[in-house]
Amino acid sequence: MAQLIIPTPLRKFTAGAATFTADAPHVGGVLNALAEAHPGLQPHLFDADGSLRHFIRVYVGDEDIEALDGVNTPVAAGTDISIIPAIAGGISHRP
Amino acid sequence: MKARLNFEPAAWDVVRADAERAFPNECCGFLFGLEDAQGRHLTEALPVDNAQTGDQRRRFAITERDYLRAERHALASGLQLLGIYHSHPRHPAVPSIHDLRVALPYFSYLIASVYPEGVHHARSWQLSDSGRFFEEEPLFVQREGAAVSPRLSITNP
């Protein structure tokens, strides 16, 4: 079973659960299982075409899956998977 | 109006010192604590590097690895990751269109307005339920004997 860490802002869609476990061979399978278990998460994770939203990153351990094999990255038992939202901002005009 | 946001003095001091250290650039970091029916109680602030490439005087970004570190810290410490802070050098603590564009639900977005003399004031905001605008959170620092600002902001606390 892989453990997925749900980012705090999305826990309102998981009834407050911080983690989710699923038995799937690849990262994509774990994410799909999460979205099936908590349908409110679906639009926050995936675009209409089923691809991950551009401001969401997924890490396996300390590695970005984009540097591995994307959603086809295999997950071993006990692997930690993390969903990471983009965090940025700033003032509107040049000082 | 959102529920109140109560800062432990030590946590607020970390935010203020980070804003003043980074000036004239923007600083950024995470806010941890606990939430109950009375509001959010911030007990810890964790500064991280501003990873924005380019002009850090008006933009900030937090790396994925720092975000991952913050979530892991919250899980390990039993605290909740409640928000993000950043500074607006020479500008008021009001969210910009850039802040709104990438804002996430649930998080408190604390902004410290900082000038060469130091932090002038701070205000905190949360994304509305519609996700289209920010709502202000009443912000307090729990110093003994400290007066509560009727404007719900901190002025040189």
PDB file of C-alpha atoms in Angstrom:
ATOM      1  CA  MET A   1       0.000   0.000   0.000  1.00  0.00           C
ATOM      2  CA  ALA A   2       1.278   3.473  -0.895  1.00  0.00           C
ATOM      3  CA  GLN A   3       0.454   6.408   1.333  1.00  0.00           C
ATOM      4  CA  LEU A   4      -0.586   9.659  -0.255  1.00  0.00           C
ATOM      5  CA  ILE A   5      -0.250  12.932   1.678  1.00  0.00           C
ATOM      6  CA  ILE A   6      -3.136  15.253   0.864  1.00  0.00           C
ATOM      7  CA  PRO A   7      -2.221  18.962   0.910  1.00  0.00           C
ATOM      8  CA  THR A   8      -3.955  20.873   3.672  1.00  0.00           C
ATOM      9  CA  PRO A   9      -6.069  23.081   1.358  1.00  0.00           C
ATOM     10  CA  LEU A  10      -7.653  20.023  -0.255  1.00  0.00           C
ATOM     11  CA  ARG A  11      -8.568  18.209   2.962  1.00  0.00           C
ATOM     12  CA  LYS A  12     -11.993  19.812   2.944  1.00  0.00           C
ATOM     13  CA  PHE A  13     -12.724  17.317   0.168  1.00  0.00           C
ATOM     14  CA  THR A  14     -11.483  14.332   2.171  1.00  0.00           C
ATOM     15  CA  ALA A  15     -13.479  15.016   5.349  1.00  0.00           C
ATOM     16  CA  GLY A  16     -10.270  16.275   6.945  1.00  0.00           C
ATOM     17  CA  ALA A  17      -8.195  13.168   6.240  1.00  0.00           C
ATOM     18  CA  ALA A  18      -4.503  14.033   5.859  1.00  0.00           C
ATOM     19  CA  THR A  19      -3.495  10.782   4.190  1.00  0.00           C
ATOM     20  CA  PHE A  20      -4.980   8.226   1.809  1.00  0.00           C
ATOM     21  CA  THR A  21      -3.728   4.719   1.172  1.00  0.00           C
ATOM     22  CA  ALA A  22      -4.259   2.699  -1.976  1.00  0.00           C
ATOM     23  CA  ASP A  23      -2.923  -0.443  -3.497  1.00  0.00           C
ATOM     24  CA  ALA A  24      -1.996   0.440  -7.068  1.00  0.00           C
ATOM     25  CA  PRO A  25       1.124  -0.273  -9.117  1.00  0.00           C
ATOM     26  CA  HIS A  26       1.566   3.261 -10.452  1.00  0.00           C
ATOM     27  CA  VAL A  27       1.172   6.828  -9.241  1.00  0.00           C
ATOM     28  CA  GLY A  28      -1.716   7.388 -11.643  1.00  0.00           C
ATOM     29  CA  GLY A  29      -3.608   4.500 -10.128  1.00  0.00           C
ATOM     30  CA  VAL A  30      -3.244   5.917  -6.635  1.00  0.00           C
ATOM     31  CA  LEU A  31      -4.434   9.344  -7.798  1.00  0.00           C
ATOM     32  CA  ASN A  32      -7.421   7.829  -9.590  1.00  0.00           C
ATOM     33  CA  ALA A  33      -8.315   5.815  -6.496  1.00  0.00           C
ATOM     34  CA  LEU A  34      -8.155   9.010  -4.451  1.00  0.00           C
ATOM     35  CA  ALA A  35     -10.425  10.873  -6.863  1.00  0.00           C
ATOM     36  CA  GLU A  36     -12.901   7.988  -6.894  1.00  0.00           C
ATOM     37  CA  ALA A  37     -12.979   7.839  -3.095  1.00  0.00           C
ATOM     38  CA  HIS A  38     -13.345  11.626  -2.831  1.00  0.00           C
ATOM     39  CA  PRO A  39     -15.059  12.913  -5.999  1.00  0.00           C
ATOM     40  CA  GLY A  40     -14.898  16.540  -4.826  1.00  0.00           C
ATOM     41  CA  LEU A  41     -11.144  16.391  -5.421  1.00  0.00           C
ATOM     42  CA  GLN A  42     -11.457  15.497  -9.094  1.00  0.00           C
ATOM     43  CA  PRO A  43     -11.609  19.050 -10.520  1.00  0.00           C
ATOM     44  CA  HIS A  44      -8.780  20.177  -8.272  1.00  0.00           C
ATOM     45  CA  LEU A  45      -6.438  17.452  -9.494  1.00  0.00           C
ATOM     46  CA  PHE A  46      -7.340  16.803 -13.104  1.00  0.00           C
ATOM     47  CA  ASP A  47      -8.183  18.841 -16.195  1.00  0.00           C
ATOM     48  CA  ALA A  48     -11.149  17.886 -18.352  1.00  0.00           C
ATOM     49  CA  ASP A  49      -8.864  15.708 -20.502  1.00  0.00           C
ATOM     50  CA  GLY A  50      -7.772  13.718 -17.455  1.00  0.00           C
ATOM     51  CA  SER A  51      -4.259  15.144 -17.221  1.00  0.00           C
ATOM     52  CA  LEU A  52      -2.920  16.562 -13.970  1.00  0.00           C
ATOM     53  CA  ARG A  53      -3.636  20.277 -13.545  1.00  0.00           C
ATOM     54  CA  HIS A  54      -0.615  22.393 -14.419  1.00  0.00           C
ATOM     55  CA  PHE A  55      -0.200  23.957 -10.970  1.00  0.00           C
ATOM     56  CA  ILE A  56      -0.199  20.587  -9.213  1.00  0.00           C
ATOM     57  CA  ARG A  57       3.004  18.622  -8.737  1.00  0.00           C
ATOM     58  CA  VAL A  58       3.237  15.065  -7.507  1.00  0.00           C
ATOM     59  CA  TYR A  59       6.260  13.721  -5.686  1.00  0.00           C
ATOM     60  CA  VAL A  60       7.210  10.141  -4.895  1.00  0.00           C
ATOM     61  CA  GLY A  61       9.386  10.397  -1.846  1.00  0.00           C
ATOM     62  CA  ASP A  62      11.560  13.420  -2.627  1.00  0.00           C
ATOM     63  CA  GLU A  63      11.333  13.138  -6.401  1.00  0.00           C
ATOM     64  CA  ASP A  64       9.022  14.938  -8.827  1.00  0.00           C
ATOM     65  CA  ILE A  65       7.268  12.330 -10.960  1.00  0.00           C
ATOM     66  CA  GLU A  66       7.998  14.544 -13.983  1.00  0.00           C
ATOM     67  CA  ALA A  67      11.648  13.596 -13.491  1.00  0.00           C
ATOM     68  CA  LEU A  68      10.671   9.922 -13.259  1.00  0.00           C
ATOM     69  CA  ASP A  69       7.973   8.353 -15.393  1.00  0.00           C
ATOM     70  CA  GLY A  70       5.061  10.708 -14.794  1.00  0.00           C
ATOM     71  CA  VAL A  71       1.831   9.058 -13.687  1.00  0.00           C
ATOM     72  CA  ASN A  72       3.331   5.750 -14.800  1.00  0.00           C
ATOM     73  CA  THR A  73       5.975   5.961 -12.084  1.00  0.00           C
ATOM     74  CA  PRO A  74       5.801   2.703 -10.138  1.00  0.00           C
ATOM     75  CA  VAL A  75       5.052   2.805  -6.443  1.00  0.00           C
ATOM     76  CA  ALA A  76       6.429   0.279  -4.005  1.00  0.00           C
ATOM     77  CA  ALA A  77       4.709  -0.686  -0.788  1.00  0.00           C
ATOM     78  CA  GLY A  78       5.296   1.960   1.846  1.00  0.00           C
ATOM     79  CA  THR A  79       6.031   4.669  -0.699  1.00  0.00           C
ATOM     80  CA  ASP A  80       4.988   8.194   0.260  1.00  0.00           C
ATOM     81  CA  ILE A  81       3.282  10.165  -2.503  1.00  0.00           C
ATOM     82  CA  SER A  82       2.678  13.895  -2.072  1.00  0.00           C
ATOM     83  CA  ILE A  83       0.412  16.288  -3.945  1.00  0.00           C
ATOM     84  CA  ILE A  84       1.992  19.741  -3.997  1.00  0.00           C
ATOM     85  CA  PRO A  85       0.193  22.916  -5.064  1.00  0.00           C
ATOM     86  CA  ALA A  86       2.057  25.886  -6.534  1.00  0.00           C
ATOM     87  CA  ILE A  87       2.623  28.656  -3.976  1.00  0.00           C
ATOM     88  CA  ALA A  88       3.419  32.124  -5.320  1.00  0.00           C
ATOM     89  CA  GLY A  89       2.206  35.719  -5.421  1.00  0.00           C
ATOM     90  CA  GLY A  90       3.358  39.284  -4.963  1.00  0.00           C
ATOM     91  CA  ILE A  91       2.432  42.929  -5.287  1.00  0.00           C
ATOM     92  CA  SER A  92       0.730  44.293  -8.363  1.00  0.00           C
ATOM     93  CA  HIS A  93       2.915  47.125  -9.528  1.00  0.00           C
ATOM     94  CA  ARG A  94       6.569  47.935  -9.678  1.00  0.00           C
ATOM     95  CA  PRO A  95       7.532  50.010  -6.590  1.00  0.00           C
TER      96      PRO A  95
ATOM     97  CA  MET B   1     -15.780  38.085   7.812  1.00  0.00           C
ATOM     98  CA  LYS B   2     -13.718  34.996   8.546  1.00  0.00           C
ATOM     99  CA  ALA B   3     -12.902  33.657  12.032  1.00  0.00           C
ATOM    100  CA  ARG B   4     -10.139  35.365  13.955  1.00  0.00           C
ATOM    101  CA  LEU B   5      -6.450  34.623  13.585  1.00  0.00           C
ATOM    102  CA  ASN B   6      -4.438  34.687  16.816  1.00  0.00           C
ATOM    103  CA  PHE B   7      -0.661  34.881  16.676  1.00  0.00           C
ATOM    104  CA  GLU B   8       1.586  33.671  19.435  1.00  0.00           C
ATOM    105  CA  PRO B   9       4.093  36.519  19.899  1.00  0.00           C
ATOM    106  CA  ALA B  10       7.091  34.346  19.040  1.00  0.00           C
ATOM    107  CA  ALA B  11       5.508  33.291  15.739  1.00  0.00           C
ATOM    108  CA  TRP B  12       4.646  36.863  14.818  1.00  0.00           C
ATOM    109  CA  ASP B  13       8.185  37.970  15.695  1.00  0.00           C
ATOM    110  CA  VAL B  14       9.542  35.432  13.189  1.00  0.00           C
ATOM    111  CA  VAL B  15       7.346  36.855  10.424  1.00  0.00           C
ATOM    112  CA  ARG B  16       8.240  40.440  11.234  1.00  0.00           C
ATOM    113  CA  ALA B  17      11.967  39.704  11.404  1.00  0.00           C
ATOM    114  CA  ASP B  18      11.827  37.840   8.098  1.00  0.00           C
ATOM    115  CA  ALA B  19      10.015  40.705   6.365  1.00  0.00           C
ATOM    116  CA  GLU B  20      12.574  43.196   7.640  1.00  0.00           C
ATOM    117  CA  ARG B  21      15.534  40.949   6.800  1.00  0.00           C
ATOM    118  CA  ALA B  22      14.364  40.409   3.226  1.00  0.00           C
ATOM    119  CA  PHE B  23      13.527  44.072   2.517  1.00  0.00           C
ATOM    120  CA  PRO B  24      13.486  45.425  -0.189  1.00  0.00           C
ATOM    121  CA  ASN B  25      12.641  41.934  -1.458  1.00  0.00           C
ATOM    122  CA  GLU B  26       9.573  39.927  -0.573  1.00  0.00           C
ATOM    123  CA  CYS B  27       9.907  37.233   2.085  1.00  0.00           C
ATOM    124  CA  CYS B  28       7.721  34.149   2.406  1.00  0.00           C
ATOM    125  CA  GLY B  29       7.065  31.223   4.695  1.00  0.00           C
ATOM    126  CA  PHE B  30       4.558  28.931   6.329  1.00  0.00           C
ATOM    127  CA  LEU B  31       2.228  29.315   9.301  1.00  0.00           C
ATOM    128  CA  PHE B  32       1.399  26.421  11.619  1.00  0.00           C
ATOM    129  CA  GLY B  33      -0.978  26.036  14.529  1.00  0.00           C
ATOM    130  CA  LEU B  34      -4.348  24.695  15.523  1.00  0.00           C
ATOM    131  CA  GLU B  35      -7.903  25.595  14.622  1.00  0.00           C
ATOM    132  CA  ASP B  36     -10.995  25.463  16.812  1.00  0.00           C
ATOM    133  CA  ALA B  37     -14.401  27.094  17.002  1.00  0.00           C
ATOM    134  CA  GLN B  38     -12.836  30.350  18.211  1.00  0.00           C
ATOM    135  CA  GLY B  39     -10.521  30.635  15.246  1.00  0.00           C
ATOM    136  CA  ARG B  40      -6.982  29.853  14.244  1.00  0.00           C
ATOM    137  CA  HIS B  41      -4.126  29.898  16.726  1.00  0.00           C
ATOM    138  CA  LEU B  42      -0.756  30.332  15.044  1.00  0.00           C
ATOM    139  CA  THR B  43       2.055  28.961  17.148  1.00  0.00           C
ATOM    140  CA  GLU B  44       4.882  28.639  14.639  1.00  0.00           C
ATOM    141  CA  ALA B  45       6.169  30.414  11.550  1.00  0.00           C
ATOM    142  CA  LEU B  46       8.707  28.804   9.225  1.00  0.00           C
ATOM    143  CA  PRO B  47      10.603  31.128   6.881  1.00  0.00           C
ATOM    144  CA  VAL B  48      11.714  29.681   3.551  1.00  0.00           C
ATOM    145  CA  ASP B  49      13.719  31.086   0.670  1.00  0.00           C
ATOM    146  CA  ASN B  50      11.945  33.229  -1.871  1.00  0.00           C
ATOM    147  CA  ALA B  51      12.493  31.046  -4.947  1.00  0.00           C
ATOM    148  CA  GLN B  52      11.176  33.586  -7.416  1.00  0.00           C
ATOM    149  CA  THR B  53      13.543  34.026 -10.331  1.00  0.00           C
ATOM    150  CA  GLY B  54      13.677  37.642 -11.380  1.00  0.00           C
ATOM    151  CA  ASP B  55      12.393  40.591  -9.395  1.00  0.00           C
ATOM    152  CA  GLN B  56      11.902  39.485  -5.795  1.00  0.00           C
ATOM    153  CA  ARG B  57      10.847  43.026  -4.833  1.00  0.00           C
ATOM    154  CA  ARG B  58       7.369  42.293  -6.113  1.00  0.00           C
ATOM    155  CA  ARG B  59       7.042  38.540  -6.430  1.00  0.00           C
ATOM    156  CA  PHE B  60       7.582  35.460  -4.323  1.00  0.00           C
ATOM    157  CA  ALA B  61       7.500  31.738  -4.972  1.00  0.00           C
ATOM    158  CA  ILE B  62       7.962  28.724  -2.723  1.00  0.00           C
ATOM    159  CA  THR B  63       9.641  25.593  -4.010  1.00  0.00           C
ATOM    160  CA  GLU B  64       7.858  22.276  -4.117  1.00  0.00           C
ATOM    161  CA  ARG B  65      10.462  20.787  -1.795  1.00  0.00           C
ATOM    162  CA  ASP B  66       9.860  23.496   0.802  1.00  0.00           C
ATOM    163  CA  TYR B  67       6.120  22.886   0.564  1.00  0.00           C
ATOM    164  CA  LEU B  68       6.712  19.179   1.023  1.00  0.00           C
ATOM    165  CA  ARG B  69       8.890  19.909   4.057  1.00  0.00           C
ATOM    166  CA  ALA B  70       6.125  22.042   5.562  1.00  0.00           C
ATOM    167  CA  GLU B  71       3.437  19.382   5.130  1.00  0.00           C
ATOM    168  CA  ARG B  72       5.729  16.759   6.644  1.00  0.00           C
ATOM    169  CA  HIS B  73       6.537  19.046   9.555  1.00  0.00           C
ATOM    170  CA  ALA B  74       2.829  19.546  10.236  1.00  0.00           C
ATOM    171  CA  LEU B  75       2.168  15.811  10.208  1.00  0.00           C
ATOM    172  CA  ALA B  76       5.132  15.087  12.478  1.00  0.00           C
ATOM    173  CA  SER B  77       4.400  17.867  14.960  1.00  0.00           C
ATOM    174  CA  GLY B  78       0.650  17.415  15.246  1.00  0.00           C
ATOM    175  CA  LEU B  79       0.096  20.972  14.036  1.00  0.00           C
ATOM    176  CA  GLN B  80      -1.910  22.095  11.047  1.00  0.00           C
ATOM    177  CA  LEU B  81      -0.418  23.928   8.102  1.00  0.00           C
ATOM    178  CA  LEU B  82      -2.792  26.876   8.260  1.00  0.00           C
ATOM    179  CA  GLY B  83      -1.335  29.379   5.883  1.00  0.00           C
ATOM    180  CA  ILE B  84       1.336  31.237   3.993  1.00  0.00           C
ATOM    181  CA  TYR B  85       2.889  34.568   4.808  1.00  0.00           C
ATOM    182  CA  HIS B  86       4.691  36.976   2.572  1.00  0.00           C
ATOM    183  CA  SER B  87       5.658  40.643   2.592  1.00  0.00           C
ATOM    184  CA  HIS B  88       4.713  43.589   0.411  1.00  0.00           C
ATOM    185  CA  PRO B  89       7.728  45.915   0.452  1.00  0.00           C
ATOM    186  CA  ARG B  90       6.614  49.569   0.276  1.00  0.00           C
ATOM    187  CA  HIS B  91       3.029  48.476  -0.353  1.00  0.00           C
ATOM    188  CA  PRO B  92      -0.051  47.930   1.810  1.00  0.00           C
ATOM    189  CA  ALA B  93      -0.944  44.461   3.067  1.00  0.00           C
ATOM    190  CA  VAL B  94      -3.686  43.973   0.519  1.00  0.00           C
ATOM    191  CA  PRO B  95      -3.703  40.956  -1.815  1.00  0.00           C
ATOM    192  CA  SER B  96      -2.831  41.628  -5.427  1.00  0.00           C
ATOM    193  CA  ILE B  97      -4.297  40.065  -8.542  1.00  0.00           C
ATOM    194  CA  HIS B  98      -1.211  37.802  -8.544  1.00  0.00           C
ATOM    195  CA  ASP B  99      -2.025  36.689  -5.013  1.00  0.00           C
ATOM    196  CA  LEU B 100      -5.622  35.945  -5.996  1.00  0.00           C
ATOM    197  CA  ARG B 101      -4.700  34.088  -9.170  1.00  0.00           C
ATOM    198  CA  VAL B 102      -2.843  31.331  -7.350  1.00  0.00           C
ATOM    199  CA  ALA B 103      -4.604  31.391  -3.977  1.00  0.00           C
ATOM    200  CA  LEU B 104      -5.788  28.127  -2.508  1.00  0.00           C
ATOM    201  CA  PRO B 105      -8.902  27.564  -0.428  1.00  0.00           C
ATOM    202  CA  TYR B 106      -8.585  27.203   3.321  1.00  0.00           C
ATOM    203  CA  PHE B 107      -5.147  28.814   3.706  1.00  0.00           C
ATOM    204  CA  SER B 108      -4.693  32.033   5.630  1.00  0.00           C
ATOM    205  CA  TYR B 109      -2.655  34.460   3.534  1.00  0.00           C
ATOM    206  CA  LEU B 110      -0.869  36.820   5.878  1.00  0.00           C
ATOM    207  CA  ILE B 111       0.730  39.876   4.282  1.00  0.00           C
ATOM    208  CA  ALA B 112       3.183  42.131   6.099  1.00  0.00           C
ATOM    209  CA  SER B 113       3.593  45.642   4.742  1.00  0.00           C
ATOM    210  CA  VAL B 114       7.225  46.593   5.233  1.00  0.00           C
ATOM    211  CA  TYR B 115       9.169  49.824   4.742  1.00  0.00           C
ATOM    212  CA  PRO B 116      12.824  50.738   5.395  1.00  0.00           C
ATOM    213  CA  GLU B 117      11.873  51.545   8.995  1.00  0.00           C
ATOM    214  CA  GLY B 118      10.380  48.090   9.508  1.00  0.00           C
ATOM    215  CA  VAL B 119       7.021  46.341   9.312  1.00  0.00           C
ATOM    216  CA  HIS B 120       4.253  48.923   9.273  1.00  0.00           C
ATOM    217  CA  HIS B 121       1.189  46.686   9.512  1.00  0.00           C
ATOM    218  CA  ALA B 122      -0.061  43.228   8.656  1.00  0.00           C
ATOM    219  CA  ARG B 123      -3.387  41.842   7.520  1.00  0.00           C
ATOM    220  CA  SER B 124      -4.582  38.331   6.800  1.00  0.00           C
ATOM    221  CA  TRP B 125      -6.918  37.056   4.131  1.00  0.00           C
ATOM    222  CA  GLN B 126      -8.683  33.899   3.049  1.00  0.00           C
ATOM    223  CA  LEU B 127     -10.098  32.998  -0.318  1.00  0.00           C
ATOM    224  CA  SER B 128     -13.892  33.351  -0.358  1.00  0.00           C
ATOM    225  CA  ASP B 129     -16.008  30.236  -0.725  1.00  0.00           C
ATOM    226  CA  SER B 130     -16.616  31.202  -4.358  1.00  0.00           C
ATOM    227  CA  GLY B 131     -12.856  31.462  -4.908  1.00  0.00           C
ATOM    228  CA  ARG B 132     -13.301  34.835  -6.613  1.00  0.00           C
ATOM    229  CA  PHE B 133     -12.060  37.238  -3.937  1.00  0.00           C
ATOM    230  CA  PHE B 134     -10.353  37.460  -0.573  1.00  0.00           C
ATOM    231  CA  GLU B 135     -12.084  37.951   2.763  1.00  0.00           C
ATOM    232  CA  GLU B 136     -10.182  39.514   5.631  1.00  0.00           C
ATOM    233  CA  GLU B 137      -9.500  37.604   8.837  1.00  0.00           C
ATOM    234  CA  PRO B 138      -9.342  39.610  12.065  1.00  0.00           C
ATOM    235  CA  LEU B 139      -5.706  39.401  13.117  1.00  0.00           C
ATOM    236  CA  PHE B 140      -4.371  39.630  16.651  1.00  0.00           C
ATOM    237  CA  VAL B 141      -1.090  39.118  18.472  1.00  0.00           C
ATOM    238  CA  GLN B 142      -1.593  37.655  21.930  1.00  0.00           C
ATOM    239  CA  ARG B 143       0.729  39.937  23.857  1.00  0.00           C
ATOM    240  CA  GLU B 144      -0.157  40.431  27.468  1.00  0.00           C
ATOM    241  CA  GLY B 145      -1.772  43.800  27.902  1.00  0.00           C
ATOM    242  CA  ALA B 146      -1.672  44.527  24.185  1.00  0.00           C
ATOM    243  CA  ALA B 147      -4.491  46.598  22.832  1.00  0.00           C
ATOM    244  CA  VAL B 148      -6.533  45.079  20.052  1.00  0.00           C
ATOM    245  CA  SER B 149      -6.615  47.258  17.001  1.00  0.00           C
ATOM    246  CA  PRO B 150     -10.179  48.151  16.021  1.00  0.00           C
ATOM    247  CA  ARG B 151      -8.971  48.162  12.443  1.00  0.00           C
ATOM    248  CA  LEU B 152      -8.135  44.498  12.821  1.00  0.00           C
ATOM    249  CA  SER B 153      -4.572  44.968  11.765  1.00  0.00           C
ATOM    250  CA  ILE B 154      -1.264  45.093  13.556  1.00  0.00           C
ATOM    251  CA  THR B 155       0.405  48.475  13.725  1.00  0.00           C
ATOM    252  CA  ASN B 156       3.957  48.177  14.974  1.00  0.00           C
ATOM    253  CA  PRO B 157       2.999  45.556  17.590  1.00  0.00           C
TER     254      PRO B 157
END
